[in-house]
């Protein structure tokens, strides 16, 4: 069973942001599949690394957009990205050092992190891009 399913509830209505989010969801799902298959640290570590790299690029793209439209919530949204990234990097460090394994709790964390951030902050940003267009 797919761990996370894309649905219209998750769409913020901005095509590049939605595309990025779908890719992030695919990556979390891939991690879930590999974990369920009992793949080792090397494989999981690589996927986690790719997920973090993609997340950084995605955050940068959103922040560029916010600057472009002089989004008033930029500072708060950026701070939220930085906090999320710090949490994931901490997870990665624990995983790489062997202090922690990738567990279903880690996946739940990634899921909640994505869903909460998309549902609130990214929706506000997408809404602001619509206002600009009108
Ligand atoms: Fe965001």
Short mmCIF file of N, CA, C and O and ligand atoms in Angstrom, two decimals:
data_model
loop_
_atom_site.label_atom_id
_atom_site.label_comp_id
_atom_site.label_asym_id
_atom_site.label_seq_id
_atom_site.Cartn_x
_atom_site.Cartn_y
_atom_site.Cartn_z
N UNK A 1 0.84 -1.20 0.00
CA UNK A 1 0.00 0.00 0.00
C UNK A 1 0.88 1.25 0.00
O UNK A 1 1.89 1.30 0.69
N UNK A 2 0.46 2.22 -0.77
CA UNK A 2 1.24 3.46 -0.84
C UNK A 2 1.12 4.21 0.48
O UNK A 2 0.04 4.34 1.03
N UNK A 3 2.24 4.68 0.94
CA UNK A 3 2.27 5.33 2.26
C UNK A 3 1.56 6.68 2.22
O UNK A 3 0.70 6.97 3.04
N UNK A 4 1.94 7.50 1.26
CA UNK A 4 1.32 8.83 1.12
C UNK A 4 0.71 8.95 -0.26
O UNK A 4 1.37 8.67 -1.25
N UNK A 5 -0.52 9.38 -0.32
CA UNK A 5 -1.17 9.52 -1.62
C UNK A 5 -1.45 10.99 -1.89
O UNK A 5 -1.96 11.70 -1.03
N UNK A 6 -1.10 11.39 -3.08
CA UNK A 6 -1.39 12.76 -3.50
C UNK A 6 -2.90 12.91 -3.68
O UNK A 6 -3.55 12.02 -4.22
N UNK A 7 -3.45 14.00 -3.22
CA UNK A 7 -4.86 14.26 -3.47
C UNK A 7 -5.05 15.76 -3.65
O UNK A 7 -4.15 16.54 -3.35
N UNK A 8 -6.22 16.11 -4.11
CA UNK A 8 -6.51 17.53 -4.34
C UNK A 8 -6.43 18.35 -3.06
O UNK A 8 -6.20 19.55 -3.11
N UNK A 9 -6.64 17.68 -1.92
CA UNK A 9 -6.53 18.38 -0.63
C UNK A 9 -5.14 18.97 -0.46
O UNK A 9 -4.95 19.95 0.26
N UNK A 10 -4.16 18.32 -1.08
CA UNK A 10 -2.77 18.76 -0.92
C UNK A 10 -2.37 19.80 -1.96
O UNK A 10 -1.33 20.44 -1.83
N UNK A 11 -3.18 19.96 -2.99
CA UNK A 11 -2.84 20.91 -4.04
C UNK A 11 -2.96 22.33 -3.50
O UNK A 11 -3.94 22.68 -2.84
N UNK A 12 -1.94 23.14 -3.75
CA UNK A 12 -2.02 24.54 -3.31
C UNK A 12 -2.44 25.43 -4.49
O UNK A 12 -2.74 26.60 -4.31
N UNK A 13 -2.42 24.88 -5.69
CA UNK A 13 -2.91 25.64 -6.85
C UNK A 13 -1.84 26.42 -7.59
O UNK A 13 -2.15 27.27 -8.41
N UNK A 14 -0.59 26.15 -7.26
CA UNK A 14 0.52 26.75 -8.01
C UNK A 14 1.27 25.58 -8.63
O UNK A 14 1.72 24.68 -7.91
N UNK A 15 1.41 25.59 -9.96
CA UNK A 15 1.85 24.36 -10.62
C UNK A 15 3.27 23.94 -10.24
O UNK A 15 3.51 22.76 -10.03
N UNK A 16 4.21 24.88 -10.11
CA UNK A 16 5.55 24.42 -9.76
C UNK A 16 5.63 23.93 -8.31
O UNK A 16 6.26 22.92 -8.03
N UNK A 17 4.93 24.60 -7.42
CA UNK A 17 4.94 24.15 -6.02
C UNK A 17 4.27 22.77 -5.91
O UNK A 17 4.79 21.86 -5.27
N UNK A 18 3.14 22.62 -6.58
CA UNK A 18 2.45 21.32 -6.53
C UNK A 18 3.32 20.21 -7.14
O UNK A 18 3.36 19.10 -6.60
N UNK A 19 4.00 20.53 -8.22
CA UNK A 19 4.88 19.53 -8.84
C UNK A 19 5.99 19.12 -7.90
O UNK A 19 6.29 17.93 -7.76
N UNK A 20 6.60 20.10 -7.25
CA UNK A 20 7.67 19.81 -6.28
C UNK A 20 7.14 18.93 -5.14
O UNK A 20 7.79 17.98 -4.71
N UNK A 21 5.96 19.28 -4.64
CA UNK A 21 5.39 18.52 -3.51
C UNK A 21 5.09 17.08 -3.91
O UNK A 21 5.31 16.16 -3.11
N UNK A 22 4.62 16.91 -5.14
CA UNK A 22 4.35 15.54 -5.59
C UNK A 22 5.64 14.74 -5.63
O UNK A 22 5.67 13.57 -5.25
N UNK A 23 6.69 15.40 -6.07
CA UNK A 23 7.99 14.70 -6.12
C UNK A 23 8.46 14.36 -4.70
O UNK A 23 8.98 13.27 -4.46
N UNK A 24 8.27 15.28 -3.76
CA UNK A 24 8.66 15.01 -2.37
C UNK A 24 7.88 13.82 -1.81
O UNK A 24 8.44 12.96 -1.12
N UNK A 25 6.60 13.80 -2.11
CA UNK A 25 5.76 12.69 -1.65
C UNK A 25 6.24 11.37 -2.26
O UNK A 25 6.35 10.35 -1.57
N UNK A 26 6.58 11.40 -3.55
CA UNK A 26 7.13 10.20 -4.20
C UNK A 26 8.38 9.72 -3.47
O UNK A 26 8.59 8.52 -3.30
N UNK A 27 9.22 10.67 -3.06
CA UNK A 27 10.47 10.30 -2.42
C UNK A 27 10.24 9.69 -1.03
O UNK A 27 10.91 8.74 -0.65
N UNK A 28 9.27 10.24 -0.30
CA UNK A 28 8.93 9.66 1.01
C UNK A 28 8.38 8.25 0.82
O UNK A 28 8.72 7.32 1.54
N UNK A 29 7.54 8.09 -0.21
CA UNK A 29 6.99 6.76 -0.51
C UNK A 29 8.09 5.76 -0.86
O UNK A 29 8.04 4.60 -0.46
N UNK A 30 9.07 6.25 -1.61
CA UNK A 30 10.17 5.37 -2.01
C UNK A 30 10.95 4.90 -0.78
O UNK A 30 11.30 3.73 -0.65
N UNK A 31 11.16 5.85 0.12
CA UNK A 31 11.84 5.51 1.37
C UNK A 31 11.04 4.45 2.14
O UNK A 31 11.59 3.50 2.68
N UNK A 32 9.73 4.62 2.16
CA UNK A 32 8.85 3.68 2.85
C UNK A 32 8.96 2.28 2.24
O UNK A 32 9.07 1.29 2.96
N UNK A 33 8.93 2.21 0.90
CA UNK A 33 9.02 0.92 0.22
C UNK A 33 10.35 0.24 0.55
O UNK A 33 10.38 -0.93 0.92
N UNK A 34 11.43 1.01 0.47
CA UNK A 34 12.76 0.44 0.71
C UNK A 34 12.90 -0.02 2.16
O UNK A 34 13.52 -1.05 2.45
N UNK A 35 12.31 0.74 3.08
CA UNK A 35 12.33 0.34 4.49
C UNK A 35 11.57 -0.96 4.69
O UNK A 35 12.01 -1.85 5.40
N UNK A 36 10.38 -1.04 4.05
CA UNK A 36 9.55 -2.24 4.19
C UNK A 36 10.27 -3.46 3.62
O UNK A 36 10.06 -4.58 4.07
N UNK A 37 11.09 -3.22 2.62
CA UNK A 37 11.84 -4.32 2.01
C UNK A 37 13.08 -4.68 2.83
O UNK A 37 13.82 -5.59 2.45
N UNK A 38 13.29 -3.93 3.89
CA UNK A 38 14.41 -4.22 4.76
C UNK A 38 15.77 -3.85 4.18
O UNK A 38 16.78 -4.47 4.53
N UNK A 39 15.77 -2.87 3.30
CA UNK A 39 17.04 -2.44 2.69
C UNK A 39 17.98 -1.86 3.75
O UNK A 39 17.55 -1.34 4.78
N UNK A 40 19.26 -1.95 3.45
CA UNK A 40 20.28 -1.56 4.42
C UNK A 40 20.55 -0.07 4.45
O UNK A 40 19.97 0.72 3.70
N UNK A 41 21.47 0.26 5.31
CA UNK A 41 21.79 1.65 5.59
C UNK A 41 22.27 2.43 4.36
O UNK A 41 21.93 3.59 4.17
N UNK A 42 23.05 1.76 3.53
CA UNK A 42 23.59 2.44 2.33
C UNK A 42 22.48 2.92 1.42
O UNK A 42 22.47 4.08 0.99
N UNK A 43 21.56 2.01 1.13
CA UNK A 43 20.46 2.33 0.22
C UNK A 43 19.57 3.41 0.83
O UNK A 43 19.24 4.42 0.19
N UNK A 44 19.19 3.21 2.07
CA UNK A 44 18.29 4.17 2.74
C UNK A 44 18.97 5.53 2.87
O UNK A 44 18.34 6.57 2.68
N UNK A 45 20.25 5.49 3.20
CA UNK A 45 21.00 6.74 3.37
C UNK A 45 21.05 7.55 2.10
O UNK A 45 20.96 8.78 2.14
N UNK A 46 21.17 6.86 0.97
CA UNK A 46 21.23 7.54 -0.31
C UNK A 46 19.89 8.23 -0.61
O UNK A 46 19.85 9.37 -1.06
N UNK A 47 18.82 7.51 -0.37
CA UNK A 47 17.50 8.08 -0.64
C UNK A 47 17.20 9.25 0.30
O UNK A 47 16.67 10.28 -0.12
N UNK A 48 17.60 9.09 1.54
CA UNK A 48 17.41 10.17 2.50
C UNK A 48 18.21 11.40 2.06
O UNK A 48 17.71 12.54 2.11
N UNK A 49 19.41 11.16 1.61
CA UNK A 49 20.26 12.25 1.12
C UNK A 49 19.59 12.96 -0.07
O UNK A 49 19.53 14.19 -0.12
N UNK A 50 19.07 12.17 -1.02
CA UNK A 50 18.40 12.76 -2.18
C UNK A 50 17.17 13.56 -1.77
O UNK A 50 16.90 14.62 -2.32
N UNK A 51 16.46 13.03 -0.80
CA UNK A 51 15.26 13.71 -0.31
C UNK A 51 15.63 15.07 0.31
O UNK A 51 14.96 16.08 0.06
N UNK A 52 16.71 15.09 1.06
CA UNK A 52 17.13 16.34 1.70
C UNK A 52 17.63 17.34 0.65
O UNK A 52 17.30 18.53 0.71
N UNK A 53 18.39 16.85 -0.31
CA UNK A 53 18.88 17.72 -1.38
C UNK A 53 17.71 18.34 -2.14
O UNK A 53 17.68 19.55 -2.39
N UNK A 54 16.75 17.51 -2.46
CA UNK A 54 15.59 18.01 -3.21
C UNK A 54 14.78 19.00 -2.36
O UNK A 54 14.28 20.01 -2.87
N UNK A 55 14.68 18.71 -1.08
CA UNK A 55 13.95 19.61 -0.18
C UNK A 55 14.61 20.99 -0.15
O UNK A 55 13.93 22.01 -0.21
N UNK A 56 15.94 21.00 -0.08
CA UNK A 56 16.67 22.28 -0.06
C UNK A 56 16.38 23.06 -1.34
O UNK A 56 16.15 24.27 -1.30
N UNK A 57 16.42 22.37 -2.48
CA UNK A 57 16.16 23.04 -3.76
C UNK A 57 14.73 23.57 -3.81
O UNK A 57 14.50 24.69 -4.28
N UNK A 58 13.83 22.76 -3.30
CA UNK A 58 12.41 23.16 -3.30
C UNK A 58 12.19 24.40 -2.42
O UNK A 58 11.51 25.34 -2.81
N UNK A 59 12.78 24.39 -1.25
CA UNK A 59 12.65 25.54 -0.34
C UNK A 59 13.23 26.79 -1.01
O UNK A 59 12.66 27.87 -0.93
N UNK A 60 14.36 26.62 -1.67
CA UNK A 60 14.98 27.75 -2.34
C UNK A 60 14.05 28.30 -3.43
O UNK A 60 13.90 29.50 -3.57
N UNK A 61 13.45 27.41 -4.17
CA UNK A 61 12.52 27.85 -5.23
C UNK A 61 11.34 28.62 -4.64
O UNK A 61 10.93 29.66 -5.16
N UNK A 62 10.82 28.13 -3.52
CA UNK A 62 9.69 28.84 -2.89
C UNK A 62 10.14 30.21 -2.38
O UNK A 62 9.42 31.19 -2.51
N UNK A 63 11.33 30.24 -1.81
CA UNK A 63 11.82 31.51 -1.25
C UNK A 63 12.11 32.52 -2.36
O UNK A 63 11.84 33.71 -2.20
N UNK A 64 12.61 32.05 -3.50
CA UNK A 64 12.82 32.93 -4.66
C UNK A 64 11.48 33.52 -5.11
O UNK A 64 11.39 34.70 -5.42
N UNK A 65 10.47 32.67 -5.15
CA UNK A 65 9.14 33.13 -5.55
C UNK A 65 8.63 34.18 -4.57
O UNK A 65 8.08 35.22 -4.96
N UNK A 66 8.83 33.92 -3.27
CA UNK A 66 8.36 34.87 -2.25
C UNK A 66 9.03 36.23 -2.42
O UNK A 66 8.38 37.26 -2.27
N UNK A 67 10.33 36.20 -2.72
CA UNK A 67 11.06 37.45 -2.93
C UNK A 67 10.52 38.17 -4.16
O UNK A 67 10.31 39.37 -4.14
N UNK A 68 10.29 37.39 -5.20
CA UNK A 68 9.83 37.95 -6.47
C UNK A 68 8.51 38.70 -6.31
O UNK A 68 8.29 39.74 -6.93
N UNK A 69 7.63 38.16 -5.47
CA UNK A 69 6.31 38.78 -5.32
C UNK A 69 6.25 39.63 -4.05
O UNK A 69 5.17 40.06 -3.64
N UNK A 70 7.40 39.85 -3.41
CA UNK A 70 7.46 40.61 -2.15
C UNK A 70 6.42 40.09 -1.16
O UNK A 70 5.66 40.86 -0.58
N UNK A 71 6.43 38.80 -0.98
CA UNK A 71 5.47 38.14 -0.09
C UNK A 71 5.68 38.60 1.35
O UNK A 71 6.78 38.46 1.89
N UNK A 72 4.65 39.13 1.99
CA UNK A 72 4.84 39.66 3.36
C UNK A 72 5.19 38.58 4.39
O UNK A 72 5.80 38.88 5.41
N UNK A 73 4.82 37.34 4.10
CA UNK A 73 5.11 36.26 5.06
C UNK A 73 6.46 35.62 4.86
O UNK A 73 6.75 34.57 5.46
N UNK A 74 7.30 36.23 4.03
CA UNK A 74 8.60 35.62 3.68
C UNK A 74 9.43 35.21 4.90
O UNK A 74 9.89 34.07 4.98
N UNK A 75 9.62 36.12 5.82
CA UNK A 75 10.52 35.83 6.96
C UNK A 75 10.00 34.64 7.78
O UNK A 75 10.78 33.74 8.12
N UNK A 76 8.71 34.61 8.04
CA UNK A 76 8.13 33.50 8.82
C UNK A 76 8.24 32.18 8.06
O UNK A 76 8.57 31.15 8.64
N UNK A 77 7.92 32.26 6.79
CA UNK A 77 7.92 31.03 5.98
C UNK A 77 9.35 30.48 5.87
O UNK A 77 9.58 29.28 6.00
N UNK A 78 10.29 31.41 5.67
CA UNK A 78 11.69 31.00 5.55
C UNK A 78 12.17 30.38 6.88
O UNK A 78 12.88 29.38 6.88
N UNK A 79 11.76 30.98 7.98
CA UNK A 79 12.14 30.45 9.30
C UNK A 79 11.59 29.04 9.48
O UNK A 79 12.24 28.17 10.05
N UNK A 80 10.38 28.83 8.97
CA UNK A 80 9.79 27.50 9.07
C UNK A 80 10.59 26.49 8.24
O UNK A 80 10.84 25.37 8.70
N UNK A 81 10.99 26.89 7.05
CA UNK A 81 11.84 26.02 6.22
C UNK A 81 13.13 25.68 6.96
O UNK A 81 13.57 24.53 6.96
N UNK A 82 13.74 26.68 7.57
CA UNK A 82 15.02 26.45 8.23
C UNK A 82 14.86 25.49 9.41
O UNK A 82 15.70 24.63 9.64
N UNK A 83 13.76 25.63 10.12
CA UNK A 83 13.51 24.75 11.25
C UNK A 83 13.28 23.30 10.77
O UNK A 83 13.83 22.35 11.34
N UNK A 84 12.49 23.17 9.72
CA UNK A 84 12.22 21.84 9.18
C UNK A 84 13.50 21.19 8.69
O UNK A 84 13.76 20.01 8.98
N UNK A 85 14.30 21.97 8.00
CA UNK A 85 15.55 21.44 7.46
C UNK A 85 16.49 21.02 8.58
O UNK A 85 17.11 19.95 8.52
N UNK A 86 16.57 21.84 9.62
CA UNK A 86 17.44 21.51 10.75
C UNK A 86 17.00 20.19 11.39
O UNK A 86 17.84 19.36 11.77
N UNK A 87 15.69 19.99 11.49
CA UNK A 87 15.18 18.74 12.09
C UNK A 87 15.55 17.53 11.24
O UNK A 87 15.93 16.48 11.77
N UNK A 88 15.43 17.68 9.93
CA UNK A 88 15.75 16.55 9.05
C UNK A 88 17.25 16.28 9.03
O UNK A 88 17.68 15.13 9.01
N UNK A 89 18.04 17.35 9.08
CA UNK A 89 19.49 17.16 9.10
C UNK A 89 19.93 16.48 10.39
O UNK A 89 20.86 15.67 10.40
N UNK A 90 19.24 16.77 11.47
CA UNK A 90 19.54 16.13 12.75
C UNK A 90 19.22 14.63 12.67
O UNK A 90 19.99 13.79 13.13
N UNK A 91 18.08 14.34 12.07
CA UNK A 91 17.70 12.94 11.85
C UNK A 91 18.76 12.21 11.02
O UNK A 91 19.15 11.09 11.34
N UNK A 92 19.20 12.90 9.97
CA UNK A 92 20.19 12.30 9.08
C UNK A 92 21.50 12.04 9.82
O UNK A 92 22.11 10.98 9.66
N UNK A 93 21.91 13.01 10.63
CA UNK A 93 23.17 12.86 11.38
C UNK A 93 23.09 11.66 12.32
O UNK A 93 24.03 10.87 12.42
N UNK A 94 21.95 11.52 12.98
CA UNK A 94 21.76 10.38 13.91
C UNK A 94 21.79 9.06 13.14
O UNK A 94 22.34 8.07 13.61
N UNK A 95 21.17 9.09 11.97
CA UNK A 95 21.13 7.88 11.14
C UNK A 95 22.53 7.52 10.66
O UNK A 95 22.95 6.37 10.75
N UNK A 96 23.26 8.52 10.16
CA UNK A 96 24.59 8.26 9.60
C UNK A 96 25.58 7.81 10.69
O UNK A 96 26.46 7.01 10.43
N UNK A 97 25.42 8.34 11.90
CA UNK A 97 26.34 7.98 12.98
C UNK A 97 26.00 6.63 13.59
O UNK A 97 26.76 6.09 14.38
N UNK A 98 24.83 6.11 13.22
CA UNK A 98 24.42 4.83 13.78
C UNK A 98 23.69 4.97 15.10
O UNK A 98 23.32 3.97 15.72
N UNK A 99 23.47 6.21 15.54
CA UNK A 99 22.76 6.43 16.80
C UNK A 99 21.27 6.15 16.67
O UNK A 99 20.58 5.95 17.66
N UNK A 100 20.79 6.14 15.42
CA UNK A 100 19.37 5.86 15.21
C UNK A 100 19.19 5.17 13.87
O UNK A 100 20.00 5.32 12.97
N UNK A 101 18.14 4.39 13.77
CA UNK A 101 17.81 3.78 12.48
C UNK A 101 16.61 4.50 11.90
O UNK A 101 15.94 5.26 12.59
N UNK A 102 16.37 4.27 10.63
CA UNK A 102 15.17 4.85 10.02
C UNK A 102 13.99 3.98 10.43
O UNK A 102 13.94 2.80 10.11
N UNK A 103 13.09 4.58 11.13
CA UNK A 103 11.95 3.83 11.64
C UNK A 103 10.68 4.40 11.04
O UNK A 103 10.70 5.44 10.38
N UNK A 104 9.59 3.75 11.33
CA UNK A 104 8.31 4.25 10.86
C UNK A 104 8.01 5.61 11.52
O UNK A 104 7.37 6.46 10.91
N UNK A 105 8.55 5.82 12.72
CA UNK A 105 8.37 7.13 13.39
C UNK A 105 9.01 8.24 12.57
O UNK A 105 8.47 9.34 12.49
N UNK A 106 10.17 7.93 11.98
CA UNK A 106 10.85 8.93 11.15
C UNK A 106 9.98 9.26 9.93
O UNK A 106 9.81 10.42 9.56
N UNK A 107 9.41 8.22 9.36
CA UNK A 107 8.53 8.44 8.20
C UNK A 107 7.30 9.24 8.59
O UNK A 107 6.87 10.13 7.87
N UNK A 108 6.73 8.92 9.75
CA UNK A 108 5.56 9.68 10.22
C UNK A 108 5.94 11.14 10.41
O UNK A 108 5.17 12.04 10.10
N UNK A 109 7.16 11.36 10.90
CA UNK A 109 7.62 12.73 11.08
C UNK A 109 7.68 13.45 9.73
O UNK A 109 7.20 14.57 9.58
N UNK A 110 8.27 12.79 8.73
CA UNK A 110 8.38 13.39 7.39
C UNK A 110 7.00 13.67 6.81
O UNK A 110 6.76 14.70 6.19
N UNK A 111 6.09 12.73 7.03
CA UNK A 111 4.73 12.89 6.52
C UNK A 111 4.05 14.10 7.16
O UNK A 111 3.53 14.97 6.47
N UNK A 112 4.09 14.16 8.49
CA UNK A 112 3.40 15.26 9.19
C UNK A 112 4.00 16.61 8.81
O UNK A 112 3.30 17.59 8.62
N UNK A 113 5.31 16.61 8.69
CA UNK A 113 6.09 17.78 8.32
C UNK A 113 5.65 18.30 6.95
O UNK A 113 5.32 19.47 6.80
N UNK A 114 5.54 17.40 6.00
CA UNK A 114 5.09 17.79 4.66
C UNK A 114 3.64 18.28 4.67
O UNK A 114 3.34 19.35 4.17
N UNK A 115 2.79 17.47 5.26
CA UNK A 115 1.35 17.76 5.20
C UNK A 115 1.02 19.07 5.93
O UNK A 115 0.26 19.89 5.42
N UNK A 116 1.60 19.26 7.10
CA UNK A 116 1.30 20.48 7.86
C UNK A 116 1.83 21.72 7.16
O UNK A 116 1.16 22.75 7.10
N UNK A 117 3.04 21.61 6.66
CA UNK A 117 3.65 22.78 6.00
C UNK A 117 2.90 23.12 4.70
O UNK A 117 2.61 24.27 4.43
N UNK A 118 2.58 22.09 3.93
CA UNK A 118 1.86 22.31 2.67
C UNK A 118 0.49 22.91 2.96
O UNK A 118 0.07 23.88 2.33
N UNK A 119 -0.18 22.31 3.94
CA UNK A 119 -1.57 22.68 4.21
C UNK A 119 -1.74 24.11 4.69
O UNK A 119 -2.78 24.73 4.46
N UNK A 120 -0.72 24.64 5.33
CA UNK A 120 -0.87 25.99 5.86
C UNK A 120 0.01 27.00 5.13
O UNK A 120 -0.48 27.81 4.34
N UNK A 121 1.30 26.92 5.34
CA UNK A 121 2.21 27.95 4.83
C UNK A 121 2.25 28.00 3.30
O UNK A 121 2.23 29.07 2.70
N UNK A 122 2.32 26.82 2.67
CA UNK A 122 2.43 26.83 1.22
C UNK A 122 1.12 27.25 0.56
O UNK A 122 1.12 27.85 -0.51
N UNK A 123 0.01 26.93 1.22
CA UNK A 123 -1.28 27.37 0.68
C UNK A 123 -1.39 28.89 0.73
O UNK A 123 -1.88 29.52 -0.20
N UNK A 124 -0.90 29.48 1.82
CA UNK A 124 -0.91 30.95 1.93
C UNK A 124 -0.07 31.59 0.84
O UNK A 124 -0.46 32.59 0.24
N UNK A 125 1.09 30.98 0.60
CA UNK A 125 1.96 31.51 -0.45
C UNK A 125 1.30 31.40 -1.82
O UNK A 125 1.30 32.35 -2.60
N UNK A 126 0.73 30.25 -2.11
CA UNK A 126 0.10 30.04 -3.42
C UNK A 126 -1.06 31.02 -3.61
O UNK A 126 -1.26 31.55 -4.69
N UNK A 127 -1.78 31.26 -2.54
CA UNK A 127 -2.90 32.20 -2.59
C UNK A 127 -2.39 33.59 -2.96
O UNK A 127 -3.00 34.31 -3.75
N UNK A 128 -1.26 33.97 -2.39
CA UNK A 128 -0.67 35.27 -2.68
C UNK A 128 -0.24 35.38 -4.14
O UNK A 128 -0.32 36.44 -4.75
N UNK A 129 0.21 34.24 -4.72
CA UNK A 129 0.60 34.29 -6.14
C UNK A 129 -0.64 34.48 -7.00
O UNK A 129 -0.58 35.09 -8.05
N UNK A 130 -1.78 33.98 -6.55
CA UNK A 130 -3.02 34.19 -7.30
C UNK A 130 -3.43 35.65 -7.26
O UNK A 130 -3.84 36.21 -8.26
N UNK A 131 -3.31 36.24 -6.05
CA UNK A 131 -3.68 37.66 -5.92
C UNK A 131 -2.88 38.51 -6.88
O UNK A 131 -3.38 39.45 -7.48
N UNK A 132 -1.60 38.14 -7.06
CA UNK A 132 -0.72 38.89 -7.94
C UNK A 132 -1.22 38.85 -9.39
O UNK A 132 -1.04 39.78 -10.15
N UNK A 133 -1.80 37.72 -9.75
CA UNK A 133 -2.20 37.52 -11.13
C UNK A 133 -3.49 38.26 -11.48
O UNK A 133 -3.83 38.42 -12.63
N UNK A 134 -4.21 38.71 -10.45
CA UNK A 134 -5.50 39.35 -10.72
C UNK A 134 -5.43 40.89 -10.73
O UNK A 134 -4.41 41.45 -10.42
FE1 LIG B 1 7.20 26.14 2.00
#
